[in-house]
PDB file of C-alpha atoms and ligand atoms in Angstrom:
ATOM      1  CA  UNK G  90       0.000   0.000   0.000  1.00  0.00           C
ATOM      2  CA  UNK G  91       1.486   3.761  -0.612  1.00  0.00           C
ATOM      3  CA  UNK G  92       2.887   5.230   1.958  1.00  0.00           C
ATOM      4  CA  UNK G  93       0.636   8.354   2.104  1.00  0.00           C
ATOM      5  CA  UNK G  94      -2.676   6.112   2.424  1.00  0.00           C
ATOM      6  CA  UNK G  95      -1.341   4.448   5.339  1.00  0.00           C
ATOM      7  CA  UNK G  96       0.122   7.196   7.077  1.00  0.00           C
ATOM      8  CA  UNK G  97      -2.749   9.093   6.949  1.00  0.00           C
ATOM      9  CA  UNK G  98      -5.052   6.263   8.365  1.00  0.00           C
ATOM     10  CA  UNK G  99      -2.335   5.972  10.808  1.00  0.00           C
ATOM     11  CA  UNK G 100      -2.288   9.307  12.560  1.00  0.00           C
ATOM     12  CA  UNK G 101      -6.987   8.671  12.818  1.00  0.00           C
ATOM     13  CA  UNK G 102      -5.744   5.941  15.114  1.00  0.00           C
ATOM     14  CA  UNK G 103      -2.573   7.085  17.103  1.00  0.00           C
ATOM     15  CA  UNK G 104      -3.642   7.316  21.031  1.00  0.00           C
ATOM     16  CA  UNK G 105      -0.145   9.462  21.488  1.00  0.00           C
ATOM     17  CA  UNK G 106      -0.243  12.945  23.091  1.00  0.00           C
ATOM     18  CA  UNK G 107       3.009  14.596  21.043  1.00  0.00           C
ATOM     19  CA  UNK G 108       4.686  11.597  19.088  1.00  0.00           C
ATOM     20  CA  UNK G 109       3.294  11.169  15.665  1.00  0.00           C
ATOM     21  CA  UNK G 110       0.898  14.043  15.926  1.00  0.00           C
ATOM     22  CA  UNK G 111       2.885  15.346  13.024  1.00  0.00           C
ATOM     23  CA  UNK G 112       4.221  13.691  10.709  1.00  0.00           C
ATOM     24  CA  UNK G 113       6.418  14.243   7.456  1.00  0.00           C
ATOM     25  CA  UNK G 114       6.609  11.041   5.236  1.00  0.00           C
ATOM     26  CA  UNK G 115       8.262  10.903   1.633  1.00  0.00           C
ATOM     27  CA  UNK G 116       8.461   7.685  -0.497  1.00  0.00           C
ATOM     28  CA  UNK G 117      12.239   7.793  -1.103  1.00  0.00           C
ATOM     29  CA  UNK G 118      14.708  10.105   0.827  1.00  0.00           C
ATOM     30  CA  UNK G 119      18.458   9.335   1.821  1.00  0.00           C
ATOM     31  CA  UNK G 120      17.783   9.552   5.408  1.00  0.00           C
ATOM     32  CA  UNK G 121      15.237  10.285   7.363  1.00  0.00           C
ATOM     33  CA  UNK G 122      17.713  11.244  10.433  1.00  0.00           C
ATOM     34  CA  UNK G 123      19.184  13.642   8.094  1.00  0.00           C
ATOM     35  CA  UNK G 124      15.910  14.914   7.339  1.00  0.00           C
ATOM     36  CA  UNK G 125      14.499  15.282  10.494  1.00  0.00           C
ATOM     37  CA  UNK G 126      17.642  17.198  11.796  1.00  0.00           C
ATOM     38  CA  UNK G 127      17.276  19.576   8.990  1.00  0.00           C
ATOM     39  CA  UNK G 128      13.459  20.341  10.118  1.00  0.00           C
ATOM     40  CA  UNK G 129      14.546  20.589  13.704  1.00  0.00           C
ATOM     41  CA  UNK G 130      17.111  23.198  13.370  1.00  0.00           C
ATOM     42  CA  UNK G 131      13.568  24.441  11.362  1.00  0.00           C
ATOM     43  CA  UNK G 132      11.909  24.826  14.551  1.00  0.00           C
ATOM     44  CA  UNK G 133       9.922  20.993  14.069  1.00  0.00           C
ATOM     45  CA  UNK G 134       7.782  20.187  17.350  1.00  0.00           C
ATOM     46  CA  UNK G 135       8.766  17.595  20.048  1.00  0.00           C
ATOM     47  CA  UNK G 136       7.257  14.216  18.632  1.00  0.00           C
ATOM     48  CA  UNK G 137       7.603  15.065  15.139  1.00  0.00           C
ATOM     49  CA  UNK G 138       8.085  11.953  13.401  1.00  0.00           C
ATOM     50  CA  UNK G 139       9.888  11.399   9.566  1.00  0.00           C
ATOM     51  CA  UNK G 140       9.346   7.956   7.688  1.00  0.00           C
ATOM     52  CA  UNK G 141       9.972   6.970   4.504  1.00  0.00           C
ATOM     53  CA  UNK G 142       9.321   4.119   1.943  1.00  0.00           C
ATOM     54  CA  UNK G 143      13.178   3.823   1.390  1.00  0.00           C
ATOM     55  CA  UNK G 144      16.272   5.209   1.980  1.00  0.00           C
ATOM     56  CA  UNK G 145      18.964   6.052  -0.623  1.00  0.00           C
ATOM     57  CA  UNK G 146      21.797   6.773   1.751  1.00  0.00           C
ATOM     58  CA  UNK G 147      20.503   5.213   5.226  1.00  0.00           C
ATOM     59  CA  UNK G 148      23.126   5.159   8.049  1.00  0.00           C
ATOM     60  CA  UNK G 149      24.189   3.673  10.521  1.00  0.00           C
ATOM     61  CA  UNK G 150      26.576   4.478  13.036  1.00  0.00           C
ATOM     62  CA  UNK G 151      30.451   5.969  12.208  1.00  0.00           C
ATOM     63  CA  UNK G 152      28.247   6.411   8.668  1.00  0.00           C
ATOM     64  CA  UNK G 153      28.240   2.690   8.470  1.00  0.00           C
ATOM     65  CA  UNK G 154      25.193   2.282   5.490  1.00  0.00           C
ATOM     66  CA  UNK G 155      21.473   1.125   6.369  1.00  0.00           C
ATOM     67  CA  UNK G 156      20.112  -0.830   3.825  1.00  0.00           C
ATOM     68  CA  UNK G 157      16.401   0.264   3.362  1.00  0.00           C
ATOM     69  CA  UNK G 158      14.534  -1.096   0.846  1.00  0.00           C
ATOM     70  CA  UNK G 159      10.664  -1.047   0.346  1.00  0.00           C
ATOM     71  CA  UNK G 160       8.374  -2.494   3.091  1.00  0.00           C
ATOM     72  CA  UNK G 161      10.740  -1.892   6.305  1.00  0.00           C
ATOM     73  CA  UNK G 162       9.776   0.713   8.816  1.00  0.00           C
ATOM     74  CA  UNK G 163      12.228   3.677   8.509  1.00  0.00           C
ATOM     75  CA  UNK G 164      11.583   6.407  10.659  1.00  0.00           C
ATOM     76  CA  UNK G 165      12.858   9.472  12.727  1.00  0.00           C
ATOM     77  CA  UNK G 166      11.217  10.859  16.181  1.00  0.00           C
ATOM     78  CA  UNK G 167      12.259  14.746  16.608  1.00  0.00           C
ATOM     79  CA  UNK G 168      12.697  14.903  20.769  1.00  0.00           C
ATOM     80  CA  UNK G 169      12.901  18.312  23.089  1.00  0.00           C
ATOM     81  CA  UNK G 170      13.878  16.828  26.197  1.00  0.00           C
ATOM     82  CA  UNK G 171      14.927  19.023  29.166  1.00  0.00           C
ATOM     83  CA  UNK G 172      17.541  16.606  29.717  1.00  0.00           C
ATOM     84  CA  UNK G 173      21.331  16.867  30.355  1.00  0.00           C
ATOM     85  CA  UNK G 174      23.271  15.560  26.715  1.00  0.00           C
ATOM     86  CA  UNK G 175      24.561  12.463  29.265  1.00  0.00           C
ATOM     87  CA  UNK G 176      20.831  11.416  30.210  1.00  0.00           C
ATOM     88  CA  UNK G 177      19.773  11.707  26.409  1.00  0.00           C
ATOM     89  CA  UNK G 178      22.235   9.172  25.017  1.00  0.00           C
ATOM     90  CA  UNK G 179      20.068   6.926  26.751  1.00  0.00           C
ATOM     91  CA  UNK G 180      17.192   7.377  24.522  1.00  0.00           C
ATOM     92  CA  UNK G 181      18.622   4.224  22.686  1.00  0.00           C
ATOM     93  CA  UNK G 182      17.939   2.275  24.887  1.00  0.00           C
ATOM     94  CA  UNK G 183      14.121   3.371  25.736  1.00  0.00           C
ATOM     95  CA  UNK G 184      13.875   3.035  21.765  1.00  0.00           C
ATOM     96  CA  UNK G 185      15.206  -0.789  21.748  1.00  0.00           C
ATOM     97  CA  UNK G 186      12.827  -1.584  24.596  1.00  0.00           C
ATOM     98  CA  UNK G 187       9.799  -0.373  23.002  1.00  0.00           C
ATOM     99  CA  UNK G 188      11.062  -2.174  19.661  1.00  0.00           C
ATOM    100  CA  UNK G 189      11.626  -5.349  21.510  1.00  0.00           C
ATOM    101  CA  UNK G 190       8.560  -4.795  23.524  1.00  0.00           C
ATOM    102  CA  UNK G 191       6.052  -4.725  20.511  1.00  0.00           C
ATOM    103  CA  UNK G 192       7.726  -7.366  18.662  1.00  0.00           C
ATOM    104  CA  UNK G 193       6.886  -9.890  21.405  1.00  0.00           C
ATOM    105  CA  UNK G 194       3.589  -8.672  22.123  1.00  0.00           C
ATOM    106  CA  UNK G 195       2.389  -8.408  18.669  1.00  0.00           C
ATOM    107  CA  UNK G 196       4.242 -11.320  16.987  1.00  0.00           C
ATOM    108  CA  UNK G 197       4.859 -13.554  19.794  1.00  0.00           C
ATOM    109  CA  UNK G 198       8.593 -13.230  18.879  1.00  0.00           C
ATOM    110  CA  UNK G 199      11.683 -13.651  21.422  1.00  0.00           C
ATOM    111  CA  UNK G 200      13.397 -10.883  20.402  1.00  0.00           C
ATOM    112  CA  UNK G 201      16.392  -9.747  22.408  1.00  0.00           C
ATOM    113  CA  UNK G 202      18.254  -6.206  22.766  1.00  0.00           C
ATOM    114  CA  UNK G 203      21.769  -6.258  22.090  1.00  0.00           C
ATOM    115  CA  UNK G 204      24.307  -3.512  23.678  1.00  0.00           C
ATOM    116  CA  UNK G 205      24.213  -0.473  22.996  1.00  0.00           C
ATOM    117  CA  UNK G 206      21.670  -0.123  19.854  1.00  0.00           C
ATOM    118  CA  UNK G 207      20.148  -3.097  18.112  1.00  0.00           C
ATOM    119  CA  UNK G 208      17.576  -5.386  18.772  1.00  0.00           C
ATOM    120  CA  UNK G 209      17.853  -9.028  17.081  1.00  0.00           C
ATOM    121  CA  UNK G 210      15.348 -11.607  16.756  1.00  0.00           C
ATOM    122  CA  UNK G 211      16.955 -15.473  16.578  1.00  0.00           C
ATOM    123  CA  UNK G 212      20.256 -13.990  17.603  1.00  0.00           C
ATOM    124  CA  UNK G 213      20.192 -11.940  14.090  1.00  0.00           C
ATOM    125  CA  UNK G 214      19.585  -8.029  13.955  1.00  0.00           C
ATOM    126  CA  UNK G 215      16.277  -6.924  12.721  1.00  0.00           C
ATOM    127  CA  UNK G 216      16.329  -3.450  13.621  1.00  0.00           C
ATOM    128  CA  UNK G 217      19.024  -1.113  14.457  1.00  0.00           C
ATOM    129  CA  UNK G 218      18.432   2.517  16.487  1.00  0.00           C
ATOM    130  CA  UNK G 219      20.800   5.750  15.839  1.00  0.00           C
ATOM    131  CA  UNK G 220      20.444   8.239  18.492  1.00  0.00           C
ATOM    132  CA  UNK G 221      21.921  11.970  17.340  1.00  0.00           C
ATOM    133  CA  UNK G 222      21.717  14.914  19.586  1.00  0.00           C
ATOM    134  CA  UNK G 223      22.178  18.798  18.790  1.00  0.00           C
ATOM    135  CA  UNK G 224      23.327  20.728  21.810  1.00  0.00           C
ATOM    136  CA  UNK G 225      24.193  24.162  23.107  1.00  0.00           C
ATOM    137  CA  UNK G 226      26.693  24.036  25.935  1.00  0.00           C
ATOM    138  CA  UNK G 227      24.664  21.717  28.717  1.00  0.00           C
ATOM    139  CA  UNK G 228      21.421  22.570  26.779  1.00  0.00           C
ATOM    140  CA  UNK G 229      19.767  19.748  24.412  1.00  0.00           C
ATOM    141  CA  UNK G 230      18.412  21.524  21.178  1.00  0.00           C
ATOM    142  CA  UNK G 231      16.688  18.373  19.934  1.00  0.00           C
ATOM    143  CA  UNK G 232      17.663  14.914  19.780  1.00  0.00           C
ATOM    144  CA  UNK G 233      16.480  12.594  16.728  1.00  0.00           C
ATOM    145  CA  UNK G 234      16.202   9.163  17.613  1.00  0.00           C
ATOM    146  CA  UNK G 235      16.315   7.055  14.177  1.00  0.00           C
ATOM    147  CA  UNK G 236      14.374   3.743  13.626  1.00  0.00           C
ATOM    148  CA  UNK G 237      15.042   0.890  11.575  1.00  0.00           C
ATOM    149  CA  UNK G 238      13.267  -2.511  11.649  1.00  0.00           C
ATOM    150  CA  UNK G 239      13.419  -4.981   8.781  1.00  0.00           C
ATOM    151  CA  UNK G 240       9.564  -5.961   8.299  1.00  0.00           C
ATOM    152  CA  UNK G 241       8.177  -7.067   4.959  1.00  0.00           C
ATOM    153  CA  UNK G 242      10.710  -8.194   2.711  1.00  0.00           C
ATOM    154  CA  UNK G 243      12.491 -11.414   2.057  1.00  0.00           C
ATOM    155  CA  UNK G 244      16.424 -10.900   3.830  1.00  0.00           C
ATOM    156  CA  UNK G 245      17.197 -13.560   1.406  1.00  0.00           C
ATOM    157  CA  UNK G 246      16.029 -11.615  -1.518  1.00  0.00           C
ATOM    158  CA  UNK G 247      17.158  -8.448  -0.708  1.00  0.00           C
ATOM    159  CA  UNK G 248      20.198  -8.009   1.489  1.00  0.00           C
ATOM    160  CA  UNK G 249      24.212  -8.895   0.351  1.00  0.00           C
ATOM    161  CA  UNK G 250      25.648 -11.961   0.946  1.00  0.00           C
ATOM    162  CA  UNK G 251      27.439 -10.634   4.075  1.00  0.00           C
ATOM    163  CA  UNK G 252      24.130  -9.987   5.922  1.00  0.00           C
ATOM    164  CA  UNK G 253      21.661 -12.788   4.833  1.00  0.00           C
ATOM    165  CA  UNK G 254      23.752 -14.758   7.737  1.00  0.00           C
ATOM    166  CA  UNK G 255      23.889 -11.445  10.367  1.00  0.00           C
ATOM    167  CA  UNK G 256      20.157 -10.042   9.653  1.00  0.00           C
ATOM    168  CA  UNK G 257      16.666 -10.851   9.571  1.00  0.00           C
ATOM    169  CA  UNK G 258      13.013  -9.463   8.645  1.00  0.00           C
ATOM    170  CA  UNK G 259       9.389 -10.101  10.489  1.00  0.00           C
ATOM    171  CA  UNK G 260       8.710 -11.446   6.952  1.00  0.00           C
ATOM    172  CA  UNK G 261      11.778 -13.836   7.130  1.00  0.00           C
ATOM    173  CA  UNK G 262      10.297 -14.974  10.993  1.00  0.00           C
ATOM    174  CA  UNK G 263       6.984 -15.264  10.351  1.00  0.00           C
ATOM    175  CA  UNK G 264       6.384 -16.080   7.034  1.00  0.00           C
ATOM    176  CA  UNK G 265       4.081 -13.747   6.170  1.00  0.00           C
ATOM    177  CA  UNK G 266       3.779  -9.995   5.537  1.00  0.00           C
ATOM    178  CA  UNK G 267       2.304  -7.704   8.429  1.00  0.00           C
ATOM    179  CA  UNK G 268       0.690  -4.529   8.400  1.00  0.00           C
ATOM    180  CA  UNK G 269       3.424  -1.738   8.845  1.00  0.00           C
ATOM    181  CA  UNK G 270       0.633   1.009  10.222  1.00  0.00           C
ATOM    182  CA  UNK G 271      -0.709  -1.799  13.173  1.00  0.00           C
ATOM    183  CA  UNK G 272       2.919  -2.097  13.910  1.00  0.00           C
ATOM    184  CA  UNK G 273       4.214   1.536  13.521  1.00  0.00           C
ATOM    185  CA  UNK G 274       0.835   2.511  16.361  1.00  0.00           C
ATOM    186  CA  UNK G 275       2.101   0.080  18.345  1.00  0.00           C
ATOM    187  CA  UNK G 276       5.349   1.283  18.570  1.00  0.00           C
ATOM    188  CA  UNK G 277       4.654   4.751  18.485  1.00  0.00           C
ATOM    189  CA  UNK G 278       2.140   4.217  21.498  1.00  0.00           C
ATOM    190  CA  UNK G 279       5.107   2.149  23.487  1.00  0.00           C
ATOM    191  CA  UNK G 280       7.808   4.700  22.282  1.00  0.00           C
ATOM    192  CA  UNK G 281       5.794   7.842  24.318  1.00  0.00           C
ATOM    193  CA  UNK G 282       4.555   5.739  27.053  1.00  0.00           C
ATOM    194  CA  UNK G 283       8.428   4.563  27.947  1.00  0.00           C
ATOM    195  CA  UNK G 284       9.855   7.971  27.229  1.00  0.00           C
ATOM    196  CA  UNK G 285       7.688   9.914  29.639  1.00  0.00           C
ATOM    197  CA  UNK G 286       8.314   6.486  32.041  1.00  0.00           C
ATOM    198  CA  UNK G 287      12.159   7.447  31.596  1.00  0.00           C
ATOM    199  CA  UNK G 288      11.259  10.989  32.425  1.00  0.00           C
ATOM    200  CA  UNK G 289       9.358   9.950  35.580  1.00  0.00           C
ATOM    201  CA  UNK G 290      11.310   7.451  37.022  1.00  0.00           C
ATOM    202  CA  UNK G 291      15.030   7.796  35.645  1.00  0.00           C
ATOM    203  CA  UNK G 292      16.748   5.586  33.386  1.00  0.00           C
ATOM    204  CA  UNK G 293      17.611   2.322  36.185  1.00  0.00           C
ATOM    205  CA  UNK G 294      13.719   0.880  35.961  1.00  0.00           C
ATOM    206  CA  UNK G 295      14.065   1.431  31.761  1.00  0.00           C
ATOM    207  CA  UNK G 296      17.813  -0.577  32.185  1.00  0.00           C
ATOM    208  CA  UNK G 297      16.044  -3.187  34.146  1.00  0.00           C
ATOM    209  CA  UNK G 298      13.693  -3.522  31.346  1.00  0.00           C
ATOM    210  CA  UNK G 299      16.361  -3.140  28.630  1.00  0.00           C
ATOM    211  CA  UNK G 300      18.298  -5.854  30.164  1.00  0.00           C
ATOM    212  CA  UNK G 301      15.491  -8.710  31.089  1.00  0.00           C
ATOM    213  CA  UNK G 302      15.728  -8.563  26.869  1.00  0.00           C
ATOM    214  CA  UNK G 303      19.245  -8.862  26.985  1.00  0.00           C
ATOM    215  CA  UNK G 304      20.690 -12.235  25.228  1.00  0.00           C
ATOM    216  CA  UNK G 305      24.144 -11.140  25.145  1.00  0.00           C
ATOM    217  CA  UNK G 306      24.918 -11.032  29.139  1.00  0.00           C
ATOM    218  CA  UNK G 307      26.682 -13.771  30.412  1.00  0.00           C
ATOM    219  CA  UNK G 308      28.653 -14.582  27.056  1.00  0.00           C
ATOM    220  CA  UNK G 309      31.781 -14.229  25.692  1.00  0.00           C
ATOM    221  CA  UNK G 310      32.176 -11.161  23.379  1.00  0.00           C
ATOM    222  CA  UNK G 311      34.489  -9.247  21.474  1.00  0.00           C
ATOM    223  CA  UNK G 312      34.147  -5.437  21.751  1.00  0.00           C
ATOM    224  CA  UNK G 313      35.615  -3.449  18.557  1.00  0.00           C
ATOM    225  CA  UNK G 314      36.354   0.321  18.731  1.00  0.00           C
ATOM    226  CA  UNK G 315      38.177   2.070  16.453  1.00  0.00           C
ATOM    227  CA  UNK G 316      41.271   2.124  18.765  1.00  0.00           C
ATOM    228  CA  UNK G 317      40.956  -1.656  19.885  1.00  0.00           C
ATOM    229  CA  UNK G 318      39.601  -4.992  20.104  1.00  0.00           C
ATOM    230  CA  UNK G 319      38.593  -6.015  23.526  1.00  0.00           C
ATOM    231  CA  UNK G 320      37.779  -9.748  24.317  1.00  0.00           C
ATOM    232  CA  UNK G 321      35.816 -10.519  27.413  1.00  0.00           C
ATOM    233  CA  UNK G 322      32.406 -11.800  29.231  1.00  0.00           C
ATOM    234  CA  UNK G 323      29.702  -9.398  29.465  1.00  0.00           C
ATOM    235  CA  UNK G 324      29.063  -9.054  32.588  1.00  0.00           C
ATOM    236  CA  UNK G 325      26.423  -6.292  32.972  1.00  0.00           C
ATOM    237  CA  UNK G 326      25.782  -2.864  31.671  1.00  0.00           C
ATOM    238  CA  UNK G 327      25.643   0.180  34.289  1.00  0.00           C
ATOM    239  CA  UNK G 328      23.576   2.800  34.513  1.00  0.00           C
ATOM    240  CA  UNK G 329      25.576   5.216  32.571  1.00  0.00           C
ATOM    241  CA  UNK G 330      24.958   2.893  29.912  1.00  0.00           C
ATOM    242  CA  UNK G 331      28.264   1.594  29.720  1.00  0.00           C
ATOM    243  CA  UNK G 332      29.357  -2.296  29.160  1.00  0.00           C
ATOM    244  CA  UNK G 333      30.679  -3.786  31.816  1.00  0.00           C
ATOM    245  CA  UNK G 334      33.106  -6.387  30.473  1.00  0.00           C
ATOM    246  CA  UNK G 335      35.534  -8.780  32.388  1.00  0.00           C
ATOM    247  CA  UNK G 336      38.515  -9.161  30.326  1.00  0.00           C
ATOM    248  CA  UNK G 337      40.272 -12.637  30.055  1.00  0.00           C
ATOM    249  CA  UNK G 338      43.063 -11.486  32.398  1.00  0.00           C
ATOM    250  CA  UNK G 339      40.248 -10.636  35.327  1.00  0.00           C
ATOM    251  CA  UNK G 340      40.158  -7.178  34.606  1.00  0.00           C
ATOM    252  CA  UNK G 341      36.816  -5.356  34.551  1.00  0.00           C
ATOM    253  CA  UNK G 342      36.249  -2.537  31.963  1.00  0.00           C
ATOM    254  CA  UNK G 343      33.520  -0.310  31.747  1.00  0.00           C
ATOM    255  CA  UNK G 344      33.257   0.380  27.748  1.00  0.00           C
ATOM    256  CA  UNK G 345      31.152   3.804  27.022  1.00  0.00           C
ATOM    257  CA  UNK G 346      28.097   3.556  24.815  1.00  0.00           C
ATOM    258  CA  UNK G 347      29.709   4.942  21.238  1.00  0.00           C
ATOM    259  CA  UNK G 348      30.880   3.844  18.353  1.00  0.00           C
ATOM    260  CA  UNK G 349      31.888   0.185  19.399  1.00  0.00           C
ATOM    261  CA  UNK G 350      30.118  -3.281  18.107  1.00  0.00           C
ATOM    262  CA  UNK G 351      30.052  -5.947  20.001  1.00  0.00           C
ATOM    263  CA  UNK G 352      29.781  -9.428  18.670  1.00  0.00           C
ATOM    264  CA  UNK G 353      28.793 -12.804  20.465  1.00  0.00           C
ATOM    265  CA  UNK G 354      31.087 -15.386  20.061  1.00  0.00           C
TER     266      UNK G 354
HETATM  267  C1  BT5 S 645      22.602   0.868  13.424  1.00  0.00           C
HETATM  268  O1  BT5 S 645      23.904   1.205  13.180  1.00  0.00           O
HETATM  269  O2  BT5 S 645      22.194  -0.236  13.690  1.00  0.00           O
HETATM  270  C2  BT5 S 645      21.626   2.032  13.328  1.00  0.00           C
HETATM  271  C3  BT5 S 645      20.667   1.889  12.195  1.00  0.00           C
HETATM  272  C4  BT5 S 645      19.653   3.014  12.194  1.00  0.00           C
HETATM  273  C5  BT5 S 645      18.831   2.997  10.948  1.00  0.00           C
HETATM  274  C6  BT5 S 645      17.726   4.025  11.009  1.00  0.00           C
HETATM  275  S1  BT5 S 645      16.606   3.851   9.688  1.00  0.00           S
HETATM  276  C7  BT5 S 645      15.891   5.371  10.037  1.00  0.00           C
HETATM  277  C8  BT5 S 645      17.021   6.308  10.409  1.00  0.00           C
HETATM  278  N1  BT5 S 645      17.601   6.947   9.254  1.00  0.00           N
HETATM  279  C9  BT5 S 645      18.879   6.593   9.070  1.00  0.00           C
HETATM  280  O3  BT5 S 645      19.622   6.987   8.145  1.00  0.00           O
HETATM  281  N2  BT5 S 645      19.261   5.735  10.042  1.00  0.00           N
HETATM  282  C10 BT5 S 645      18.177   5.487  10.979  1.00  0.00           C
HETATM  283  P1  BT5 S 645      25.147   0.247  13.415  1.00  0.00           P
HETATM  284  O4  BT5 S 645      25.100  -0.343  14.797  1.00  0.00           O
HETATM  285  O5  BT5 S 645      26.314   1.069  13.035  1.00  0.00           O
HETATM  286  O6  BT5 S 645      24.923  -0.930  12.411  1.00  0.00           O
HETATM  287  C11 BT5 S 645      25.166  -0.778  11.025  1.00  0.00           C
HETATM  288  C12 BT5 S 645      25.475  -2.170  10.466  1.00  0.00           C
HETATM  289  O7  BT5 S 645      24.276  -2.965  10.440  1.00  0.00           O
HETATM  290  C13 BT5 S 645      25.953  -2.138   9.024  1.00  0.00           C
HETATM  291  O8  BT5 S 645      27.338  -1.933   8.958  1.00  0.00           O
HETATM  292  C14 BT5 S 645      25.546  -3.524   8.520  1.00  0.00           C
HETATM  293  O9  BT5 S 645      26.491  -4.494   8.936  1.00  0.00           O
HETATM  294  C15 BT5 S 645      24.269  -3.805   9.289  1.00  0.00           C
HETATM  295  N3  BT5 S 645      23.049  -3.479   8.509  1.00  0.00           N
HETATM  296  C16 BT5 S 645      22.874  -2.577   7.513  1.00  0.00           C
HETATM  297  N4  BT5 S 645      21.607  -2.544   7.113  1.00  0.00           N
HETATM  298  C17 BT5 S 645      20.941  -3.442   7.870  1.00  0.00           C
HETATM  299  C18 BT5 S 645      19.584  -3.858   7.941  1.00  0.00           C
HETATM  300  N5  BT5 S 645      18.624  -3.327   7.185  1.00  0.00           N
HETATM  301  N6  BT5 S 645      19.278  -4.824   8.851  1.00  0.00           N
HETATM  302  C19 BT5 S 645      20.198  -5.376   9.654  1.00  0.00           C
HETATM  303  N7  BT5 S 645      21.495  -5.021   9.636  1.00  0.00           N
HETATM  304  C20 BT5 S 645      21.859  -4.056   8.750  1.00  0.00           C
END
């Protein structure tokens, strides 16, 4: 179905106070994060949200590319929060809770969150978050928290050999093709109720959420930064955020949230 007749339809239905109440939707773009930063520095509202059909030039972190073809979910959420810039880097993780959240609960999927920023169903990814903040000094301008979740398409007939093995799709799970407005409600509905929960009560009760999802605890990983390759068991993550990871020689490490991967061996 076009995107506009759904979208449409969509925001008749949304029970959301601010997220979704406007929304800016395009059937190709390069990147909806790139597009909703440009229409925050605009002056867009808090809740603004920016999907798209496809993306020509998605991204993921360190500019990594998203692959977005037609029929995943590719959106943008414009955020105001009166939030220090160290509180609002934990926006990723309130976004892969409500991800992981409304997978289970609408598909009856097991879907796990994986540190810091994806959320993997069968121990491949199936969406991927990118969190990017604007700031004045301690002040937040905006943040834009970026969506992407792999829903009705084939992985097999779409991705490159190098991610068939690493990725999946809610079509690839359930064998069948889902309606992308029931799901984007749901998750915009779970999005606002967990950010104003994160508001409320402070990010340890959305951690202890986070983490009941978390697969990856407990197992042997290999953390890579751009500097170095760290090898260890991941022990817990703290309520900075960070990884907590004891190293083979006994050593604990606390690895920021940033531009590291982490990969269960
Ligand atoms: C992410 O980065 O996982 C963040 C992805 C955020 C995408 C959304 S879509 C809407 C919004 N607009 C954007 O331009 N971006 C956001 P990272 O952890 O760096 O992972 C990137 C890696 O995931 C790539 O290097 C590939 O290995 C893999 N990958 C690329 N496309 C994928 C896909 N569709 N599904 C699963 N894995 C993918």
């Amino acid at each position: 179905m076009p995107i506009r007749r759904w979208i449409v339809r969509l925001q008749e239905r949304l029970h959301t106070k601010h997220f979704g109440r406007v929304v800016v939707f395009s059937c190709e773009v390069r990147s909806t994060n790139e597009w909703a930063k440009e229409l925050a520095v605009a002056g867009a509202s808090h809740g603004t949200v920016v999907v798209a059909e496809t993306q020509k030039s998605g991204r993921g972190r360190l500019a990594r590319e998203w692959i977005s073809p037609a029929g995943g979910l590719w959106f943008s959420l414009i955020l105001r929060p009166n939030l220090h810039p160290a509180e609002a880097a934990k926006l990723t993780f309130v976004a892969g809770l409500a991800v992981a959240d409304v997978l289970n609960e609408m598909f009856g999927l097991n879907s796990e969150t994986k540190w810091p920023n994806d959320v993997l169903v069968n121990k491949r990814k199936i969406c991927g978050v990118l969190s990017e903040m604007s700031t004045t000094g301690d002040t937040i301008n905006f943040v834009v928290v970026g969506v992407g979740i792999n829903v009705n398409f084939e992985v097999e007939d779409v991705f490159p050999k190098e991610l068939k093995e690493a990725a999946t799709s809610l079509e690839s799970e359930l064998g069948r093709k889902v309606r992308l407005e029931e799901l984007f409600i749901g998750l915009l509905e779970r999005l606002e109720s967990l950010y104003e929960f994160f508001l409320e009560k402070g990010f340890s009760p959305v951690l202890e959420k986070w983490k009941n999802y978390a697969g990856f605890l407990g197992c042997k990983v290999k953390v890579t930064s751009q500097t170095e390759d760290l090898n260890g068991l991941a022990l817990d993550v703290d309520y900075d955020g960070s990884l907590i990871l004891r190293l083979e020689n006994e050593t604990l490490r606390h690895i920021l949230v940033g531009d590291v991967s982490l990969n269960v061996q």
